[in-house]
């Protein structure tokens, strides 16, 4: 009920994005039902029916990708302070997002079933004649378990992907197991702080112990002389206390290098902490247990360029697989499963390389003495590379596939048919809508930065010029890449 209320009370833009998910689910469900109808109409050709079902994986993946992007950009299911007190924690909001996505996809599956039954003539009594009549299984009864399984595939996959993406994560870094501590040979127990191997024999390690042991007799002799003579005791106690405080401050001061001393010790000579460690010593509770006073170290941000070589490698492997599949296939045959596998690998490679390429675009904009405009555009691209990089890579892959298909159609005059057109529209529409949704999400994420720039006096024309510069830089990098990948992919198919 909560998911239904949030769906009904959402804003117009959110409703339009959910309507896009339902439309994509309807197209994908219709293609799955057409694959089932082809299998029922042609029982003697199971290979062709299996290939049709395998090619439905492309619109299915595009629909799931769009559903995940829409769920991430939904402002109604984002965690907010105070919602956990009324039972709406991150886990509950994740369940609400998954349920809302499942409802949208289920609505599209129902629309696909109604359209398929209408074309078959089960609703009006007169089937539709045309190019799709061979995949409608006219005059045959549809198996209900197969229909329910195929129609439930899109909602189940979309909701599972949303739940996996929006699952609650612990913001605190994972505590380290800690390395083994090595004490000096024959020492009883462990030190209060970490000691590395070989610290006992390091130069200057025992100087603090010697100074502490020397200050104890000096203080004892000073107190003995104090009982004998008052004037002498005053000077002796002053000098003893000065030497003791100097030695204590020298032993307690954290050293920045190895030459400043190697260890801190107590009066009994036990090693307390390593001198080359720049952290403050651990505090001790009343029960004698040591606690780390510094807390966990901040997590190091992950560089977005680390996956760029892996993406290039996967892209190269996909093009190689597609070339091999195109060489072994006959000229009049439909694209085989090897071509589908090659395109899948190429799409995955471009999706992995997209954030790295976007990050490099931002760095190139800031090269060679940048001004304020180029610096602002480059910094924004570097910051948003993890948001728009992958959708840009997927759009690049889909554009390359469309270019290669158009080149193949012009060379061989191949007719793809209405089902291929529906699949292409679903895939292209989902990828473009995902990119636009990611761009809107990135814009909302930098709202505070934009407001701060406007308060500082930055003109709105500068912000618009920076946005145009970012778009031009991305087009200058991803445009030639799309053409190169399309040319390499169309060569084996045009032979």
Tab-separated table of C-alpha atoms in Angstrom:
chain	number	residue	atom	x	y	z
A	1	UNK	CA	0.000	0.000	0.000
A	2	UNK	CA	2.848	2.383	0.730
A	3	UNK	CA	4.316	1.789	-2.740
A	4	UNK	CA	0.924	2.487	-4.340
A	5	UNK	CA	0.523	5.713	-2.353
A	6	UNK	CA	4.005	6.908	-3.291
A	7	UNK	CA	3.332	6.041	-6.925
A	8	UNK	CA	0.086	7.997	-6.926
A	9	UNK	CA	1.523	11.026	-5.109
A	10	UNK	CA	4.670	11.338	-7.252
A	11	UNK	CA	5.390	14.356	-9.403
A	12	UNK	CA	4.739	14.538	-13.148
A	13	UNK	CA	8.364	13.977	-14.163
A	14	UNK	CA	8.580	10.867	-11.988
A	15	UNK	CA	5.335	9.545	-13.464
A	16	UNK	CA	6.646	10.087	-16.991
A	17	UNK	CA	9.817	8.136	-16.197
A	18	UNK	CA	7.754	5.280	-14.769
A	19	UNK	CA	5.596	5.389	-17.895
A	20	UNK	CA	8.774	4.955	-19.943
A	21	UNK	CA	9.618	1.867	-17.895
A	22	UNK	CA	6.131	0.477	-18.498
A	23	UNK	CA	6.411	1.148	-22.254
A	24	UNK	CA	9.797	-0.550	-22.466
A	25	UNK	CA	8.433	-3.508	-20.503
A	26	UNK	CA	5.492	-3.730	-22.901
A	27	UNK	CA	7.791	-3.824	-25.937
A	28	UNK	CA	10.057	-6.439	-24.394
A	29	UNK	CA	7.120	-8.583	-23.291
A	30	UNK	CA	5.625	-8.424	-26.781
A	31	UNK	CA	8.907	-9.610	-28.313
A	32	UNK	CA	9.055	-12.506	-25.834
A	33	UNK	CA	5.511	-13.531	-26.699
A	34	UNK	CA	6.367	-13.340	-30.400
A	35	UNK	CA	9.293	-15.694	-29.771
A	36	UNK	CA	6.856	-18.083	-28.073
A	37	UNK	CA	4.441	-17.801	-30.998
A	38	UNK	CA	7.224	-18.559	-33.474
A	39	UNK	CA	8.135	-21.670	-31.491
A	40	UNK	CA	4.496	-22.828	-31.559
A	41	UNK	CA	4.082	-22.075	-35.262
A	42	UNK	CA	7.377	-23.701	-36.337
A	43	UNK	CA	7.915	-26.741	-34.099
A	44	UNK	CA	10.354	-28.196	-36.636
A	45	UNK	CA	12.817	-25.278	-36.268
A	46	UNK	CA	13.811	-25.064	-32.599
A	47	UNK	CA	17.140	-23.422	-33.440
A	48	UNK	CA	15.534	-20.389	-35.078
A	49	UNK	CA	13.099	-20.008	-32.182
A	50	UNK	CA	15.923	-20.218	-29.649
A	51	UNK	CA	17.853	-17.564	-31.593
A	52	UNK	CA	14.846	-15.255	-31.530
A	53	UNK	CA	14.538	-15.770	-27.791
A	54	UNK	CA	18.256	-15.086	-27.335
A	55	UNK	CA	18.005	-11.807	-29.237
A	56	UNK	CA	15.289	-10.730	-26.787
A	57	UNK	CA	18.049	-10.450	-24.183
A	58	UNK	CA	19.096	-7.071	-25.637
A	59	UNK	CA	15.762	-5.268	-25.041
A	60	UNK	CA	15.429	-7.067	-21.699
A	61	UNK	CA	18.810	-5.758	-20.520
A	62	UNK	CA	17.988	-2.249	-21.792
A	63	UNK	CA	14.661	-2.272	-19.932
A	64	UNK	CA	16.277	-3.388	-16.680
A	65	UNK	CA	18.983	-0.733	-17.087
A	66	UNK	CA	16.334	1.971	-17.530
A	67	UNK	CA	14.367	0.710	-14.522
A	68	UNK	CA	17.458	0.926	-12.309
A	69	UNK	CA	18.212	4.475	-13.487
A	70	UNK	CA	14.611	5.582	-12.866
A	71	UNK	CA	14.613	4.043	-9.380
A	72	UNK	CA	17.865	5.796	-8.483
A	73	UNK	CA	16.521	9.167	-9.648
A	74	UNK	CA	13.223	8.824	-7.774
A	75	UNK	CA	13.214	11.495	-5.024
A	76	UNK	CA	10.382	9.851	-3.097
A	77	UNK	CA	12.367	6.779	-2.084
A	78	UNK	CA	15.638	8.429	-1.037
A	79	UNK	CA	16.724	7.997	2.592
A	80	UNK	CA	16.039	11.094	4.693
A	81	UNK	CA	16.827	11.934	8.313
A	82	UNK	CA	14.077	10.913	10.666
A	83	UNK	CA	12.375	8.314	8.457
A	84	UNK	CA	13.964	5.436	10.334
A	85	UNK	CA	12.026	6.447	13.447
A	86	UNK	CA	8.730	5.653	11.712
A	87	UNK	CA	9.956	2.411	10.165
A	88	UNK	CA	11.164	3.767	6.808
A	89	UNK	CA	14.840	2.961	6.977
A	90	UNK	CA	17.112	2.260	4.015
A	91	UNK	CA	15.961	-1.366	3.809
A	92	UNK	CA	12.288	-0.435	3.747
A	93	UNK	CA	12.839	2.274	1.143
A	94	UNK	CA	14.743	-0.218	-0.992
A	95	UNK	CA	11.788	-2.594	-0.793
A	96	UNK	CA	9.431	0.241	-1.749
A	97	UNK	CA	11.578	1.094	-4.790
A	98	UNK	CA	11.696	-2.545	-5.888
A	99	UNK	CA	7.923	-2.870	-5.470
A	100	UNK	CA	7.248	0.322	-7.429
A	101	UNK	CA	9.512	-0.879	-10.246
A	102	UNK	CA	7.790	-4.265	-10.289
A	103	UNK	CA	4.375	-2.563	-10.528
A	104	UNK	CA	5.477	-0.394	-13.471
A	105	UNK	CA	6.995	-3.360	-15.310
A	106	UNK	CA	3.964	-5.534	-14.568
A	107	UNK	CA	1.713	-2.858	-16.067
A	108	UNK	CA	3.776	-3.009	-19.243
A	109	UNK	CA	3.618	-6.817	-19.316
A	110	UNK	CA	-0.180	-6.704	-19.064
A	111	UNK	CA	-0.282	-4.202	-21.944
A	112	UNK	CA	1.950	-6.522	-23.998
A	113	UNK	CA	-0.354	-9.471	-23.350
A	114	UNK	CA	-3.428	-7.450	-24.344
A	115	UNK	CA	-1.747	-6.284	-27.554
A	116	UNK	CA	-0.644	-9.806	-28.440
A	117	UNK	CA	-4.134	-11.187	-27.850
A	118	UNK	CA	-5.622	-8.374	-29.925
A	119	UNK	CA	-3.367	-9.173	-32.872
A	120	UNK	CA	-4.242	-12.861	-32.563
A	121	UNK	CA	-7.943	-12.049	-32.682
A	122	UNK	CA	-8.741	-13.508	-29.272
A	123	UNK	CA	-10.348	-10.235	-28.162
A	124	UNK	CA	-12.072	-9.115	-31.377
A	125	UNK	CA	-12.547	-12.436	-33.154
A	126	UNK	CA	-10.648	-11.347	-36.303
A	127	UNK	CA	-6.865	-11.784	-36.427
A	128	UNK	CA	-4.696	-9.129	-37.992
A	129	UNK	CA	-3.050	-10.043	-41.276
A	130	UNK	CA	0.455	-8.801	-41.937
A	131	UNK	CA	4.119	-9.527	-41.528
A	132	UNK	CA	3.736	-10.609	-37.905
A	133	UNK	CA	1.054	-13.208	-38.552
A	134	UNK	CA	3.681	-15.966	-38.681
A	135	UNK	CA	4.728	-15.413	-35.058
A	136	UNK	CA	1.256	-15.087	-33.510
A	137	UNK	CA	0.489	-18.833	-33.408
A	138	UNK	CA	-2.916	-18.313	-35.037
A	139	UNK	CA	-5.390	-21.090	-34.345
A	140	UNK	CA	-3.318	-22.559	-31.509
A	141	UNK	CA	-3.828	-22.355	-27.810
A	142	UNK	CA	-1.197	-20.484	-25.836
A	143	UNK	CA	0.311	-22.433	-22.925
A	144	UNK	CA	-0.515	-20.475	-19.781
A	145	UNK	CA	2.664	-21.419	-17.806
A	146	UNK	CA	4.919	-20.264	-20.646
A	147	UNK	CA	3.014	-16.991	-21.030
A	148	UNK	CA	3.143	-16.240	-17.297
A	149	UNK	CA	6.850	-17.121	-17.128
A	150	UNK	CA	7.789	-14.879	-20.046
A	151	UNK	CA	5.671	-11.965	-18.853
A	152	UNK	CA	6.981	-12.218	-15.289
A	153	UNK	CA	10.583	-12.193	-16.503
A	154	UNK	CA	10.799	-8.405	-16.969
A	155	UNK	CA	9.215	-7.378	-13.612
A	156	UNK	CA	11.249	-9.953	-11.694
A	157	UNK	CA	14.548	-8.966	-13.326
A	158	UNK	CA	13.878	-5.223	-12.939
A	159	UNK	CA	12.866	-5.439	-9.271
A	160	UNK	CA	15.818	-7.712	-8.450
A	161	UNK	CA	18.243	-5.311	-10.146
A	162	UNK	CA	16.762	-2.336	-8.275
A	163	UNK	CA	16.974	-4.167	-4.953
A	164	UNK	CA	20.591	-5.104	-5.638
A	165	UNK	CA	21.549	-1.576	-6.658
A	166	UNK	CA	19.756	0.230	-3.820
A	167	UNK	CA	20.562	-2.244	-1.071
A	168	UNK	CA	21.566	-0.642	2.246
A	169	UNK	CA	25.299	-0.190	2.664
A	170	UNK	CA	27.247	0.577	5.799
A	171	UNK	CA	28.782	4.079	5.356
A	172	UNK	CA	31.538	3.237	7.815
A	173	UNK	CA	34.678	1.658	6.376
A	174	UNK	CA	35.288	-1.974	7.213
A	175	UNK	CA	37.586	-2.371	10.230
A	176	UNK	CA	40.963	-3.754	9.342
A	177	UNK	CA	41.959	-7.084	10.804
A	178	UNK	CA	45.242	-5.611	11.990
A	179	UNK	CA	48.699	-6.947	11.393
A	180	UNK	CA	50.476	-9.218	13.813
A	181	UNK	CA	52.486	-7.431	16.488
A	182	UNK	CA	56.098	-8.367	17.092
A	183	UNK	CA	57.613	-7.625	20.487
A	184	UNK	CA	61.218	-7.867	21.562
A	185	UNK	CA	62.584	-11.302	22.365
A	186	UNK	CA	61.645	-12.451	25.870
A	187	UNK	CA	59.102	-9.652	26.476
A	188	UNK	CA	56.113	-10.540	28.647
A	189	UNK	CA	52.780	-9.921	26.952
A	190	UNK	CA	52.118	-7.333	24.243
A	191	UNK	CA	52.856	-3.651	24.093
A	192	UNK	CA	50.119	-1.067	24.344
A	193	UNK	CA	50.703	-0.063	20.721
A	194	UNK	CA	51.929	-1.684	17.523
A	195	UNK	CA	55.624	-2.516	17.251
A	196	UNK	CA	57.187	-3.564	13.975
A	197	UNK	CA	59.755	-6.291	13.617
A	198	UNK	CA	63.291	-5.034	14.318
A	199	UNK	CA	62.264	-1.917	16.227
A	200	UNK	CA	64.050	-3.114	19.366
A	201	UNK	CA	67.476	-3.170	17.703
A	202	UNK	CA	67.055	0.099	15.825
A	203	UNK	CA	69.532	2.886	16.500
A	204	UNK	CA	68.406	5.027	19.448
A	205	UNK	CA	65.679	2.632	20.580
A	206	UNK	CA	67.009	2.348	24.139
A	207	UNK	CA	68.031	5.988	24.647
A	208	UNK	CA	64.645	6.859	26.147
A	209	UNK	CA	64.893	3.874	28.524
A	210	UNK	CA	68.379	4.906	29.641
A	211	UNK	CA	67.300	8.508	30.238
A	212	UNK	CA	64.280	7.320	32.259
A	213	UNK	CA	66.420	5.003	34.393
A	214	UNK	CA	69.008	7.771	34.931
A	215	UNK	CA	66.387	10.313	35.982
A	216	UNK	CA	65.095	8.019	38.776
A	217	UNK	CA	68.388	7.996	40.845
A	218	UNK	CA	68.763	11.706	40.234
A	219	UNK	CA	65.343	12.412	41.712
A	220	UNK	CA	66.092	10.081	44.651
A	221	UNK	CA	69.391	11.850	45.424
A	222	UNK	CA	67.667	15.206	45.110
A	223	UNK	CA	65.049	14.226	47.669
A	224	UNK	CA	67.778	12.930	50.028
A	225	UNK	CA	69.720	16.171	49.799
A	226	UNK	CA	66.490	18.086	50.339
A	227	UNK	CA	66.166	16.564	53.804
A	228	UNK	CA	69.758	17.617	54.599
A	229	UNK	CA	69.891	21.225	53.440
A	230	UNK	CA	67.068	23.442	52.241
A	231	UNK	CA	68.997	25.800	49.888
A	232	UNK	CA	70.819	22.972	48.158
A	233	UNK	CA	67.665	20.918	47.902
A	234	UNK	CA	65.847	23.703	46.136
A	235	UNK	CA	68.426	23.891	43.350
A	236	UNK	CA	68.842	20.112	43.160
A	237	UNK	CA	65.125	19.424	43.040
A	238	UNK	CA	64.656	22.130	40.427
A	239	UNK	CA	67.372	20.648	38.228
A	240	UNK	CA	66.039	17.101	38.767
A	241	UNK	CA	62.496	18.090	37.945
A	242	UNK	CA	63.668	19.973	34.878
A	243	UNK	CA	65.654	16.983	33.648
A	244	UNK	CA	62.742	14.619	34.384
A	245	UNK	CA	60.236	16.829	32.555
A	246	UNK	CA	62.621	17.216	29.631
A	247	UNK	CA	63.104	13.462	29.368
A	248	UNK	CA	59.361	12.854	29.725
A	249	UNK	CA	58.513	15.399	27.027
A	250	UNK	CA	61.200	13.962	24.778
A	251	UNK	CA	59.814	10.473	25.230
A	252	UNK	CA	56.177	11.553	24.798
A	253	UNK	CA	56.721	13.711	21.709
A	254	UNK	CA	55.858	11.797	18.485
A	255	UNK	CA	58.842	11.659	16.220
A	256	UNK	CA	58.446	12.370	12.555
A	257	UNK	CA	61.398	10.288	11.377
A	258	UNK	CA	63.755	7.567	12.498
A	259	UNK	CA	66.435	9.944	13.741
A	260	UNK	CA	64.178	11.389	16.423
A	261	UNK	CA	64.164	8.185	18.490
A	262	UNK	CA	62.658	4.801	17.921
A	263	UNK	CA	60.393	3.961	20.860
A	264	UNK	CA	58.596	5.167	23.956
A	265	UNK	CA	59.048	3.251	27.176
A	266	UNK	CA	57.748	3.318	30.723
A	267	UNK	CA	60.062	3.450	33.790
A	268	UNK	CA	60.242	-0.378	33.854
A	269	UNK	CA	61.653	-0.463	30.317
A	270	UNK	CA	58.552	-1.955	28.608
A	271	UNK	CA	57.975	-0.821	25.052
A	272	UNK	CA	54.815	1.274	24.702
A	273	UNK	CA	54.653	2.511	21.119
A	274	UNK	CA	56.740	2.858	18.016
A	275	UNK	CA	58.513	6.184	17.692
A	276	UNK	CA	58.213	6.366	13.923
A	277	UNK	CA	54.421	6.113	14.216
A	278	UNK	CA	52.932	9.589	13.798
A	279	UNK	CA	49.614	8.649	15.395
A	280	UNK	CA	48.893	9.551	19.042
A	281	UNK	CA	49.179	6.731	21.556
A	282	UNK	CA	46.179	4.587	22.315
A	283	UNK	CA	44.057	5.520	25.300
A	284	UNK	CA	43.270	3.002	28.001
A	285	UNK	CA	39.933	2.448	29.699
A	286	UNK	CA	39.478	1.752	33.363
A	287	UNK	CA	39.620	-1.998	32.838
A	288	UNK	CA	42.993	-1.777	31.112
A	289	UNK	CA	41.781	-2.367	27.550
A	290	UNK	CA	43.404	-0.181	24.917
A	291	UNK	CA	41.325	1.855	22.500
A	292	UNK	CA	42.408	3.568	19.309
A	293	UNK	CA	41.966	7.309	19.757
A	294	UNK	CA	42.376	8.187	16.115
A	295	UNK	CA	39.316	6.321	14.763
A	296	UNK	CA	39.054	4.721	11.325
A	297	UNK	CA	41.008	6.244	8.512
A	298	UNK	CA	38.963	7.950	5.775
A	299	UNK	CA	38.284	5.830	2.712
A	300	UNK	CA	40.400	6.579	-0.312
A	301	UNK	CA	38.283	7.593	-3.329
A	302	UNK	CA	38.473	5.145	-6.159
A	303	UNK	CA	39.898	6.449	-9.397
A	304	UNK	CA	37.532	6.150	-12.356
A	305	UNK	CA	40.347	5.510	-14.812
A	306	UNK	CA	41.272	2.120	-13.351
A	307	UNK	CA	38.618	0.304	-15.410
A	308	UNK	CA	39.602	1.984	-18.671
A	309	UNK	CA	42.194	-0.673	-19.716
A	310	UNK	CA	39.774	-3.452	-18.807
A	311	UNK	CA	37.047	-1.836	-20.880
A	312	UNK	CA	39.347	-1.554	-23.891
A	313	UNK	CA	40.330	-5.206	-23.497
A	314	UNK	CA	36.698	-6.381	-23.292
A	315	UNK	CA	35.782	-4.204	-26.298
A	316	UNK	CA	38.604	-5.732	-28.331
A	317	UNK	CA	37.504	-9.233	-27.331
A	318	UNK	CA	33.916	-8.462	-28.375
A	319	UNK	CA	34.995	-7.202	-31.800
A	320	UNK	CA	37.155	-10.307	-32.251
A	321	UNK	CA	34.270	-12.633	-31.357
A	322	UNK	CA	31.973	-10.790	-33.734
A	323	UNK	CA	34.527	-10.975	-36.534
A	324	UNK	CA	34.941	-14.725	-36.049
A	325	UNK	CA	31.165	-15.256	-35.951
A	326	UNK	CA	30.675	-13.137	-39.082
A	327	UNK	CA	33.330	-15.076	-40.998
A	328	UNK	CA	31.876	-18.482	-40.133
A	329	UNK	CA	28.232	-17.551	-40.824
A	330	UNK	CA	26.609	-17.892	-44.233
A	331	UNK	CA	25.654	-14.845	-46.208
A	332	UNK	CA	21.875	-15.352	-46.236
A	333	UNK	CA	21.574	-16.507	-42.635
A	334	UNK	CA	20.350	-14.359	-39.782
A	335	UNK	CA	22.861	-12.984	-37.287
A	336	UNK	CA	24.014	-15.870	-35.133
A	337	UNK	CA	24.450	-16.153	-31.378
A	338	UNK	CA	28.169	-15.401	-31.819
A	339	UNK	CA	27.322	-11.958	-33.211
A	340	UNK	CA	25.040	-11.389	-30.220
A	341	UNK	CA	27.831	-12.420	-27.843
A	342	UNK	CA	30.269	-10.112	-29.620
A	343	UNK	CA	27.898	-7.165	-29.348
A	344	UNK	CA	27.296	-7.924	-25.683
A	345	UNK	CA	31.043	-7.929	-24.963
A	346	UNK	CA	31.530	-4.730	-26.967
A	347	UNK	CA	28.720	-3.026	-25.039
A	348	UNK	CA	30.182	-4.179	-21.742
A	349	UNK	CA	33.622	-2.902	-22.743
A	350	UNK	CA	32.288	0.527	-23.695
A	351	UNK	CA	30.282	0.684	-20.457
A	352	UNK	CA	33.427	-0.089	-18.449
A	353	UNK	CA	35.523	2.418	-20.399
A	354	UNK	CA	32.887	5.174	-20.287
A	355	UNK	CA	33.709	6.585	-16.811
A	356	UNK	CA	37.426	6.599	-17.564
A	357	UNK	CA	36.916	8.382	-20.886
A	358	UNK	CA	34.649	10.954	-19.246
A	359	UNK	CA	37.242	11.518	-16.530
A	360	UNK	CA	39.933	12.010	-19.176
A	361	UNK	CA	37.693	14.497	-20.985
A	362	UNK	CA	37.581	16.553	-17.818
A	363	UNK	CA	41.351	16.417	-17.477
A	364	UNK	CA	41.872	17.453	-21.088
A	365	UNK	CA	39.585	20.452	-20.612
A	366	UNK	CA	41.827	21.661	-17.777
A	367	UNK	CA	45.097	21.201	-19.644
A	368	UNK	CA	47.361	24.003	-20.944
A	369	UNK	CA	46.626	26.987	-18.675
A	370	UNK	CA	42.828	26.745	-18.315
A	371	UNK	CA	40.601	29.677	-17.556
A	372	UNK	CA	37.672	29.773	-15.185
A	373	UNK	CA	35.241	28.364	-17.760
A	374	UNK	CA	37.391	25.395	-18.762
A	375	UNK	CA	38.344	24.722	-15.161
A	376	UNK	CA	34.705	24.649	-14.077
A	377	UNK	CA	33.635	22.399	-16.968
A	378	UNK	CA	36.537	20.005	-16.428
A	379	UNK	CA	35.980	19.711	-12.688
A	380	UNK	CA	32.288	18.965	-13.187
A	381	UNK	CA	33.076	16.274	-15.760
A	382	UNK	CA	35.582	14.637	-13.439
A	383	UNK	CA	33.073	14.708	-10.592
A	384	UNK	CA	30.199	13.311	-12.689
A	385	UNK	CA	32.186	10.669	-14.552
A	386	UNK	CA	30.794	7.863	-12.407
A	387	UNK	CA	27.210	9.008	-13.047
A	388	UNK	CA	27.139	9.639	-16.794
A	389	UNK	CA	30.147	7.599	-17.928
A	390	UNK	CA	28.447	4.208	-18.168
A	391	UNK	CA	25.255	5.510	-19.860
A	392	UNK	CA	27.457	7.326	-22.374
A	393	UNK	CA	29.352	4.118	-23.122
A	394	UNK	CA	26.106	2.180	-23.617
A	395	UNK	CA	24.716	4.888	-25.910
A	396	UNK	CA	27.968	4.744	-27.889
A	397	UNK	CA	27.569	0.965	-28.294
A	398	UNK	CA	23.939	1.254	-29.391
A	399	UNK	CA	24.789	4.003	-31.883
A	400	UNK	CA	27.587	1.827	-33.281
A	401	UNK	CA	25.157	-1.082	-33.689
A	402	UNK	CA	22.618	1.166	-35.438
A	403	UNK	CA	25.292	2.489	-37.797
A	404	UNK	CA	26.483	-1.024	-38.596
A	405	UNK	CA	22.897	-2.212	-39.189
A	406	UNK	CA	22.221	0.726	-41.509
A	407	UNK	CA	25.424	0.004	-43.448
A	408	UNK	CA	24.452	-3.670	-43.751
A	409	UNK	CA	20.967	-2.708	-44.955
A	410	UNK	CA	22.372	-0.407	-47.662
A	411	UNK	CA	24.887	-3.028	-48.838
A	412	UNK	CA	22.601	-6.099	-49.022
A	413	UNK	CA	19.135	-4.496	-49.102
A	414	UNK	CA	18.189	-6.615	-46.105
A	415	UNK	CA	14.689	-6.240	-44.672
A	416	UNK	CA	14.779	-6.468	-40.892
A	417	UNK	CA	11.035	-6.714	-40.354
A	418	UNK	CA	8.706	-5.058	-37.854
A	419	UNK	CA	9.915	-7.107	-34.870
A	420	UNK	CA	13.518	-6.030	-35.422
A	421	UNK	CA	12.303	-2.440	-35.652
A	422	UNK	CA	10.435	-2.801	-32.344
A	423	UNK	CA	13.533	-4.252	-30.678
A	424	UNK	CA	15.734	-1.459	-32.032
A	425	UNK	CA	13.295	1.210	-30.829
A	426	UNK	CA	13.120	-0.347	-27.362
A	427	UNK	CA	16.905	-0.605	-27.008
A	428	UNK	CA	17.643	2.850	-28.401
A	429	UNK	CA	14.862	4.515	-26.418
A	430	UNK	CA	15.916	2.871	-23.164
A	431	UNK	CA	19.570	3.828	-23.539
A	432	UNK	CA	18.819	7.450	-24.453
A	433	UNK	CA	16.272	7.737	-21.626
A	434	UNK	CA	18.825	6.262	-19.194
A	435	UNK	CA	21.411	8.838	-20.267
A	436	UNK	CA	18.939	11.701	-19.835
A	437	UNK	CA	17.883	10.364	-16.422
A	438	UNK	CA	21.514	10.146	-15.319
A	439	UNK	CA	22.083	13.713	-16.512
A	440	UNK	CA	19.092	14.949	-14.523
A	441	UNK	CA	20.316	13.063	-11.453
A	442	UNK	CA	23.772	14.628	-11.812
A	443	UNK	CA	22.210	18.068	-12.149
A	444	UNK	CA	20.240	17.588	-8.945
A	445	UNK	CA	23.359	16.316	-7.174
A	446	UNK	CA	25.271	19.537	-7.871
A	447	UNK	CA	22.425	21.879	-6.959
A	448	UNK	CA	24.252	23.148	-3.865
A	449	UNK	CA	27.374	23.905	-5.895
A	450	UNK	CA	25.352	25.789	-8.505
A	451	UNK	CA	23.570	27.830	-5.842
A	452	UNK	CA	26.895	28.654	-4.194
A	453	UNK	CA	28.334	29.881	-7.505
A	454	UNK	CA	25.291	32.056	-8.115
A	455	UNK	CA	25.564	33.545	-4.624
A	456	UNK	CA	29.224	34.321	-5.268
A	457	UNK	CA	28.230	36.363	-8.335
A	458	UNK	CA	28.820	33.920	-11.204
A	459	UNK	CA	26.583	34.866	-14.143
A	460	UNK	CA	24.116	32.217	-15.373
A	461	UNK	CA	25.587	32.528	-18.870
A	462	UNK	CA	28.873	31.154	-17.543
A	463	UNK	CA	27.132	28.069	-16.172
A	464	UNK	CA	25.343	27.524	-19.483
A	465	UNK	CA	28.588	27.985	-21.380
A	466	UNK	CA	30.277	25.425	-19.115
A	467	UNK	CA	27.461	22.948	-19.813
A	468	UNK	CA	27.817	23.495	-23.565
A	469	UNK	CA	31.578	23.038	-23.288
A	470	UNK	CA	31.115	19.748	-21.434
A	471	UNK	CA	28.700	18.504	-24.086
A	472	UNK	CA	31.098	19.492	-26.861
A	473	UNK	CA	34.023	17.750	-25.204
A	474	UNK	CA	32.046	14.531	-24.734
A	475	UNK	CA	30.843	14.655	-28.333
A	476	UNK	CA	34.390	15.212	-29.576
A	477	UNK	CA	35.605	12.090	-27.748
A	478	UNK	CA	32.677	9.680	-28.033
A	479	UNK	CA	31.682	10.626	-31.596
A	480	UNK	CA	34.846	9.377	-33.338
A	481	UNK	CA	34.923	6.375	-30.995
A	482	UNK	CA	31.391	5.448	-32.113
A	483	UNK	CA	32.349	5.673	-35.780
A	484	UNK	CA	35.490	3.577	-35.310
A	485	UNK	CA	33.659	0.842	-33.415
A	486	UNK	CA	30.834	0.861	-35.981
A	487	UNK	CA	33.267	0.501	-38.898
A	488	UNK	CA	35.128	-2.348	-37.212
A	489	UNK	CA	31.859	-4.103	-36.359
A	490	UNK	CA	30.313	-3.773	-39.819
A	491	UNK	CA	33.299	-5.140	-41.722
A	492	UNK	CA	32.735	-8.857	-40.999
A	493	UNK	CA	28.936	-8.561	-41.476
A	494	UNK	CA	29.217	-6.890	-44.904
A	495	UNK	CA	31.341	-9.693	-46.437
